[in-house]
mmCIF file of C-alpha atoms in Angstrom:
data_model
loop_
_atom_site.group_PDB
_atom_site.id
_atom_site.type_symbol
_atom_site.label_atom_id
_atom_site.label_comp_id
_atom_site.label_asym_id
_atom_site.label_seq_id
_atom_site.Cartn_x
_atom_site.Cartn_y
_atom_site.Cartn_z
ATOM 1 C CA LEU A 1 -119.094 39.127 31.241
ATOM 2 C CA LYS A 2 -118.756 35.877 32.955
ATOM 3 C CA VAL A 3 -117.289 35.741 36.392
ATOM 4 C CA LYS A 4 -115.666 32.547 37.613
ATOM 5 C CA ASN A 5 -117.351 31.422 40.798
ATOM 6 C CA VAL A 6 -114.451 31.534 43.175
ATOM 7 C CA LYS A 7 -114.666 29.091 46.064
ATOM 8 C CA ASP A 8 -113.926 31.501 48.776
ATOM 9 C CA GLU A 9 -115.921 30.185 51.510
ATOM 10 C CA LEU A 10 -115.220 27.387 53.797
ATOM 11 C CA MET B 1 -115.865 39.028 54.313
ATOM 12 C CA ASN B 2 -118.955 40.378 55.795
ATOM 13 C CA ILE B 3 -120.016 39.973 59.399
ATOM 14 C CA PHE B 4 -122.275 37.057 58.840
ATOM 15 C CA ARG B 5 -119.637 35.120 57.266
ATOM 16 C CA LEU B 6 -117.291 35.834 60.054
ATOM 17 C CA ALA B 7 -119.683 34.989 62.667
ATOM 18 C CA GLY B 8 -120.582 31.738 60.790
ATOM 19 C CA ASP B 9 -116.869 30.659 60.646
ATOM 20 C CA MET B 10 -116.461 31.794 64.355
ATOM 21 C CA THR B 11 -119.563 29.686 65.513
ATOM 22 C CA HIS B 12 -118.253 26.554 63.462
ATOM 23 C CA LEU B 13 -114.762 27.066 65.190
ATOM 24 C CA LEU B 14 -116.418 27.583 68.499
ATOM 25 C CA SER B 15 -118.505 24.159 67.972
ATOM 26 C CA ILE B 16 -115.203 22.376 67.378
ATOM 27 C CA LEU B 17 -113.659 23.818 70.322
ATOM 28 C CA VAL B 18 -116.642 22.829 72.763
ATOM 29 C CA LEU B 19 -116.369 19.374 71.328
ATOM 30 C CA LEU B 20 -112.707 19.116 72.018
ATOM 31 C CA LEU B 21 -113.164 20.422 75.304
ATOM 32 C CA LYS B 22 -115.797 17.786 76.317
ATOM 33 C CA ILE B 23 -113.476 15.072 75.135
ATOM 34 C CA TYR B 24 -110.580 16.437 76.811
ATOM 35 C CA ALA B 25 -112.102 17.696 80.100
ATOM 36 C CA THR B 26 -114.399 14.445 80.581
ATOM 37 C CA LYS B 27 -112.198 12.095 78.826
ATOM 38 C CA SER B 28 -115.570 10.996 77.567
ATOM 39 C CA CYS B 29 -117.223 11.120 74.064
ATOM 40 C CA SER B 30 -120.769 9.900 75.230
ATOM 41 C CA GLY B 31 -123.620 11.525 73.247
ATOM 42 C CA ILE B 32 -121.248 11.971 70.265
ATOM 43 C CA SER B 33 -121.758 10.265 66.909
ATOM 44 C CA ARG B 34 -118.448 8.938 65.622
ATOM 45 C CA LYS B 35 -120.235 8.460 62.348
ATOM 46 C CA THR B 36 -120.887 12.193 62.000
ATOM 47 C CA GLN B 37 -117.506 13.023 62.981
ATOM 48 C CA GLU B 38 -116.010 10.595 60.295
ATOM 49 C CA LEU B 39 -118.551 12.197 57.750
ATOM 50 C CA TYR B 40 -117.172 15.642 58.727
ATOM 51 C CA ALA B 41 -113.480 14.407 58.073
ATOM 52 C CA ILE B 42 -114.524 13.099 54.659
ATOM 53 C CA VAL B 43 -116.339 16.492 53.912
ATOM 54 C CA PHE B 44 -113.308 18.681 54.640
ATOM 55 C CA MET B 45 -110.867 16.509 53.025
ATOM 56 C CA ALA B 46 -112.987 16.303 49.603
ATOM 57 C CA ARG B 47 -113.760 19.940 49.622
ATOM 58 C CA TYR B 48 -110.258 21.326 50.536
ATOM 59 C CA LEU B 49 -108.613 19.559 47.437
ATOM 60 C CA ASP B 50 -107.922 23.196 46.259
ATOM 61 C CA LEU B 51 -105.425 23.674 49.116
ATOM 62 C CA PHE B 52 -103.105 22.126 46.372
ATOM 63 C CA THR B 53 -104.064 24.437 43.638
ATOM 64 C CA ASP B 54 -105.587 27.749 44.756
ATOM 65 C CA PHE B 55 -104.499 30.236 47.240
ATOM 66 C CA ILE B 56 -107.292 32.428 48.578
ATOM 67 C CA SER B 57 -106.067 33.979 51.848
ATOM 68 C CA VAL B 58 -103.876 33.020 54.908
ATOM 69 C CA TYR B 59 -107.078 33.192 57.043
ATOM 70 C CA ASN B 60 -108.988 30.756 54.392
ATOM 71 C CA THR B 61 -105.727 28.210 54.279
ATOM 72 C CA PHE B 62 -105.361 28.358 58.132
ATOM 73 C CA MET B 63 -109.181 27.546 58.607
ATOM 74 C CA LYS B 64 -108.934 24.677 56.007
ATOM 75 C CA LEU B 65 -106.089 23.100 57.830
ATOM 76 C CA ILE B 66 -107.836 23.532 61.305
ATOM 77 C CA PHE B 67 -111.039 21.817 60.120
ATOM 78 C CA ILE B 68 -109.335 18.827 58.605
ATOM 79 C CA ALA B 69 -106.812 18.385 61.485
ATOM 80 C CA SER B 70 -109.420 18.578 64.197
ATOM 81 C CA SER B 71 -111.937 16.389 62.550
ATOM 82 C CA LEU B 72 -109.137 13.700 62.000
ATOM 83 C CA ALA B 73 -108.065 14.178 65.647
ATOM 84 C CA ILE B 74 -111.854 13.774 66.935
ATOM 85 C CA VAL B 75 -112.176 10.505 64.867
ATOM 86 C CA TRP B 76 -108.757 9.440 66.042
ATOM 87 C CA CYS B 77 -109.657 9.817 69.849
ATOM 88 C CA MET B 78 -113.026 8.200 69.444
ATOM 89 C CA ARG B 79 -111.576 5.245 67.765
ATOM 90 C CA PHE B 80 -108.178 4.847 69.434
ATOM 91 C CA HIS B 81 -107.833 6.683 72.684
ATOM 92 C CA PRO B 82 -107.603 4.182 75.358
ATOM 93 C CA VAL B 83 -109.820 5.934 77.794
ATOM 94 C CA VAL B 84 -112.246 8.076 75.402
ATOM 95 C CA ARG B 85 -112.993 5.288 73.251
ATOM 96 C CA ARG B 86 -114.767 3.286 76.037
ATOM 97 C CA SER B 87 -117.566 5.898 76.298
ATOM 98 C CA TYR B 88 -118.533 5.691 72.634
ATOM 99 C CA ASP B 89 -122.305 4.923 72.453
ATOM 100 C CA ARG B 90 -121.788 2.414 69.751
ATOM 101 C CA GLU B 91 -124.973 0.795 70.313
ATOM 102 C CA LEU B 92 -126.985 4.024 69.717
ATOM 103 C CA ASP B 93 -124.758 5.209 66.752
ATOM 104 C CA THR B 94 -126.152 2.758 64.120
ATOM 105 C CA PHE B 95 -127.165 5.178 61.383
ATOM 106 C CA ARG B 96 -126.425 3.587 57.879
ATOM 107 C CA TYR B 97 -124.160 6.358 56.887
ATOM 108 C CA PHE B 98 -122.692 4.663 53.862
ATOM 109 C CA PHE B 99 -126.021 5.329 52.163
ATOM 110 C CA LEU B 100 -125.525 9.121 52.703
ATOM 111 C CA VAL B 101 -122.028 9.033 51.346
ATOM 112 C CA GLY B 102 -123.233 7.048 48.144
ATOM 113 C CA ALA B 103 -126.144 9.301 47.513
ATOM 114 C CA SER B 104 -124.060 12.462 47.906
ATOM 115 C CA PHE B 105 -121.601 11.186 45.600
ATOM 116 C CA ALA B 106 -124.105 10.093 42.970
ATOM 117 C CA LEU B 107 -125.756 13.648 43.143
ATOM 118 C CA ALA B 108 -122.392 15.374 42.849
ATOM 119 C CA LEU B 109 -121.782 13.358 39.500
ATOM 120 C CA VAL B 110 -125.084 14.621 38.112
ATOM 121 C CA TRP B 111 -125.095 18.179 39.689
ATOM 122 C CA HIS B 112 -121.844 20.030 39.789
ATOM 123 C CA ASP B 113 -120.374 23.301 38.496
ATOM 124 C CA LYS B 114 -117.865 21.543 36.138
ATOM 125 C CA PHE B 115 -117.136 17.993 35.451
ATOM 126 C CA THR B 116 -113.701 17.977 36.857
ATOM 127 C CA LEU B 117 -112.410 15.896 39.632
ATOM 128 C CA GLN B 118 -112.102 18.914 42.143
ATOM 129 C CA GLU B 119 -115.362 20.390 41.188
ATOM 130 C CA VAL B 120 -117.231 16.954 41.584
ATOM 131 C CA PHE B 121 -115.497 16.251 44.887
ATOM 132 C CA TRP B 122 -116.573 19.850 46.058
ATOM 133 C CA ALA B 123 -120.046 19.438 45.201
ATOM 134 C CA PHE B 124 -119.967 15.876 46.998
ATOM 135 C CA SER B 125 -118.760 17.626 50.101
ATOM 136 C CA ILE B 126 -121.466 20.158 50.004
ATOM 137 C CA TYR B 127 -124.038 17.435 49.724
ATOM 138 C CA LEU B 128 -122.561 15.251 52.291
ATOM 139 C CA GLU B 129 -122.199 18.023 54.744
ATOM 140 C CA ALA B 130 -125.826 18.806 54.439
ATOM 141 C CA VAL B 131 -126.829 15.265 55.798
ATOM 142 C CA ALA B 132 -123.573 14.705 57.918
ATOM 143 C CA ILE B 133 -125.519 15.711 61.098
ATOM 144 C CA LEU B 134 -128.127 13.172 60.906
ATOM 145 C CA PRO B 135 -126.381 10.424 62.791
ATOM 146 C CA GLN B 136 -125.743 12.887 65.573
ATOM 147 C CA LEU B 137 -129.325 14.031 65.629
ATOM 148 C CA VAL B 138 -130.517 10.313 65.796
ATOM 149 C CA LEU B 139 -128.068 9.571 68.340
ATOM 150 C CA LEU B 140 -129.322 12.375 70.697
ATOM 151 C CA GLN B 141 -132.909 11.552 70.119
ATOM 152 C CA ARG B 142 -132.321 7.838 71.100
ATOM 153 C CA SER B 143 -130.258 8.829 74.229
ATOM 154 C CA GLY B 144 -132.825 11.221 75.185
ATOM 155 C CA ASN B 145 -130.826 13.431 77.798
ATOM 156 C CA VAL B 146 -128.346 15.660 76.281
ATOM 157 C CA ASP B 147 -125.341 16.692 78.346
ATOM 158 C CA ASN B 148 -124.847 20.665 78.383
ATOM 159 C CA LEU B 149 -121.357 20.397 76.283
ATOM 160 C CA THR B 150 -123.053 18.040 73.645
ATOM 161 C CA GLY B 151 -126.031 20.422 73.294
ATOM 162 C CA GLN B 152 -123.737 23.470 72.984
ATOM 163 C CA TYR B 153 -121.890 21.635 70.359
ATOM 164 C CA VAL B 154 -124.813 21.037 68.199
ATOM 165 C CA PHE B 155 -126.205 24.461 69.016
ATOM 166 C CA PHE B 156 -123.124 26.151 67.527
ATOM 167 C CA LEU B 157 -122.941 23.906 64.508
ATOM 168 C CA GLY B 158 -126.539 24.809 63.709
ATOM 169 C CA ALA B 159 -125.744 28.506 64.428
ATOM 170 C CA TYR B 160 -122.888 28.362 61.984
ATOM 171 C CA ARG B 161 -125.252 27.170 59.309
ATOM 172 C CA ALA B 162 -127.848 30.013 59.956
ATOM 173 C CA PHE B 163 -125.002 32.518 59.753
ATOM 174 C CA TYR B 164 -123.980 31.287 56.369
ATOM 175 C CA ILE B 165 -127.550 31.628 54.851
ATOM 176 C CA LEU B 166 -127.449 35.285 56.196
ATOM 177 C CA ASN B 167 -124.073 35.889 54.673
ATOM 178 C CA TRP B 168 -125.398 34.436 51.163
ATOM 179 C CA ILE B 169 -128.507 36.831 51.416
ATOM 180 C CA TYR B 170 -126.066 39.804 52.381
ATOM 181 C CA ARG B 171 -123.797 38.757 49.492
ATOM 182 C CA TYR B 172 -126.571 38.287 46.861
ATOM 183 C CA MET B 173 -127.828 41.715 47.650
ATOM 184 C CA THR B 174 -124.510 43.355 47.562
ATOM 185 C CA GLU B 175 -122.352 41.702 44.975
ATOM 186 C CA PRO B 176 -123.263 41.749 41.400
ATOM 187 C CA ARG B 177 -123.863 38.122 39.977
ATOM 188 C CA PHE B 178 -123.595 36.473 43.223
ATOM 189 C CA THR B 179 -125.307 33.244 43.008
ATOM 190 C CA ARG B 180 -124.663 29.756 44.706
ATOM 191 C CA TRP B 181 -127.199 27.337 43.745
ATOM 192 C CA ILE B 182 -125.522 24.390 44.994
ATOM 193 C CA ALA B 183 -124.241 25.531 48.258
ATOM 194 C CA GLY B 184 -127.331 27.530 48.847
ATOM 195 C CA ILE B 185 -129.998 25.005 48.342
ATOM 196 C CA SER B 186 -127.954 22.385 50.243
ATOM 197 C CA GLY B 187 -127.357 24.876 52.932
ATOM 198 C CA VAL B 188 -131.109 25.617 53.458
ATOM 199 C CA VAL B 189 -131.587 21.845 53.648
ATOM 200 C CA GLN B 190 -128.798 21.450 56.221
ATOM 201 C CA THR B 191 -129.946 24.427 58.258
ATOM 202 C CA ALA B 192 -133.600 23.030 58.315
ATOM 203 C CA LEU B 193 -132.520 19.772 59.828
ATOM 204 C CA TYR B 194 -131.473 21.551 62.998
ATOM 205 C CA ALA B 195 -135.038 23.196 63.417
ATOM 206 C CA ASP B 196 -136.407 20.449 65.535
ATOM 207 C CA PHE B 197 -133.346 20.608 67.780
ATOM 208 C CA PHE B 198 -133.190 24.308 67.980
ATOM 209 C CA TYR B 199 -136.951 24.313 69.239
ATOM 210 C CA TYR B 200 -136.011 21.932 72.198
ATOM 211 C CA TYR B 201 -132.936 23.866 72.801
ATOM 212 C CA PHE B 202 -134.681 27.164 73.336
ATOM 213 C CA ILE B 203 -137.339 25.763 75.280
ATOM 214 C CA SER B 204 -134.844 24.185 77.799
ATOM 215 C CA TRP B 205 -132.847 27.449 77.702
ATOM 216 C CA LYS B 206 -135.958 29.509 78.433
ATOM 217 C CA ASN B 207 -136.961 27.140 81.177
ATOM 218 C CA ASN B 208 -133.502 26.992 82.698
ATOM 219 C CA SER B 209 -133.890 23.230 82.518
ATOM 220 C CA LYS B 210 -131.833 20.352 81.144
ATOM 221 C CA LEU B 211 -132.122 19.565 77.263
ATOM 222 C CA LYS B 212 -134.348 16.611 76.732
ATOM 223 C CA LEU B 213 -135.389 15.597 73.432
ATOM 224 C CA PRO B 214 -138.795 13.623 72.975
ATOM 225 C CA ALA B 215 -138.402 9.931 72.159
#
């Protein structure tokens, strides 16, 4: 299972 | 969003507010490196290209816009405001920062998550942010005496970085598969640059004396 590394930080 | 991340964002915001307050209240930018401010403006514009492609939250979008707008406003004041620009310490602010931009971009071309325009610019912004404080630290060191608001500005910036590291440790422990090599390693490097400043900041705070950096 590969999870997209979401750029959720500032 | 965990408490460390929120504390990090808030101290980052606070650092910008302190800097704006200093410029507005004293009509002076003495002790502030325009080069560091220009690097931050580049950092935010390069990193937040995703404003056009991804929506994460209202908070996220709002903060991104604040960081871009405030960094541009500060650079504008230091370059063009008829009163503020006169107090700019031009002769102390001589760090060759194009070197930092070039090296960060070169590193981003080599080390990135994906070879796309957005991802390369994102990595570039992470590397550049890690070293963007250097002109500011060199300026403070050269001028020796640091006024209160400038000292607090750098202190809050350093605190923001320290909280982000706690945030990553927390996320690493609580979220499955959370790893951020690029941001994590750069973040540790960036925070380490503040160690010396923190040391003298705490000494002056403990002794209740004015912040002075050794030449």
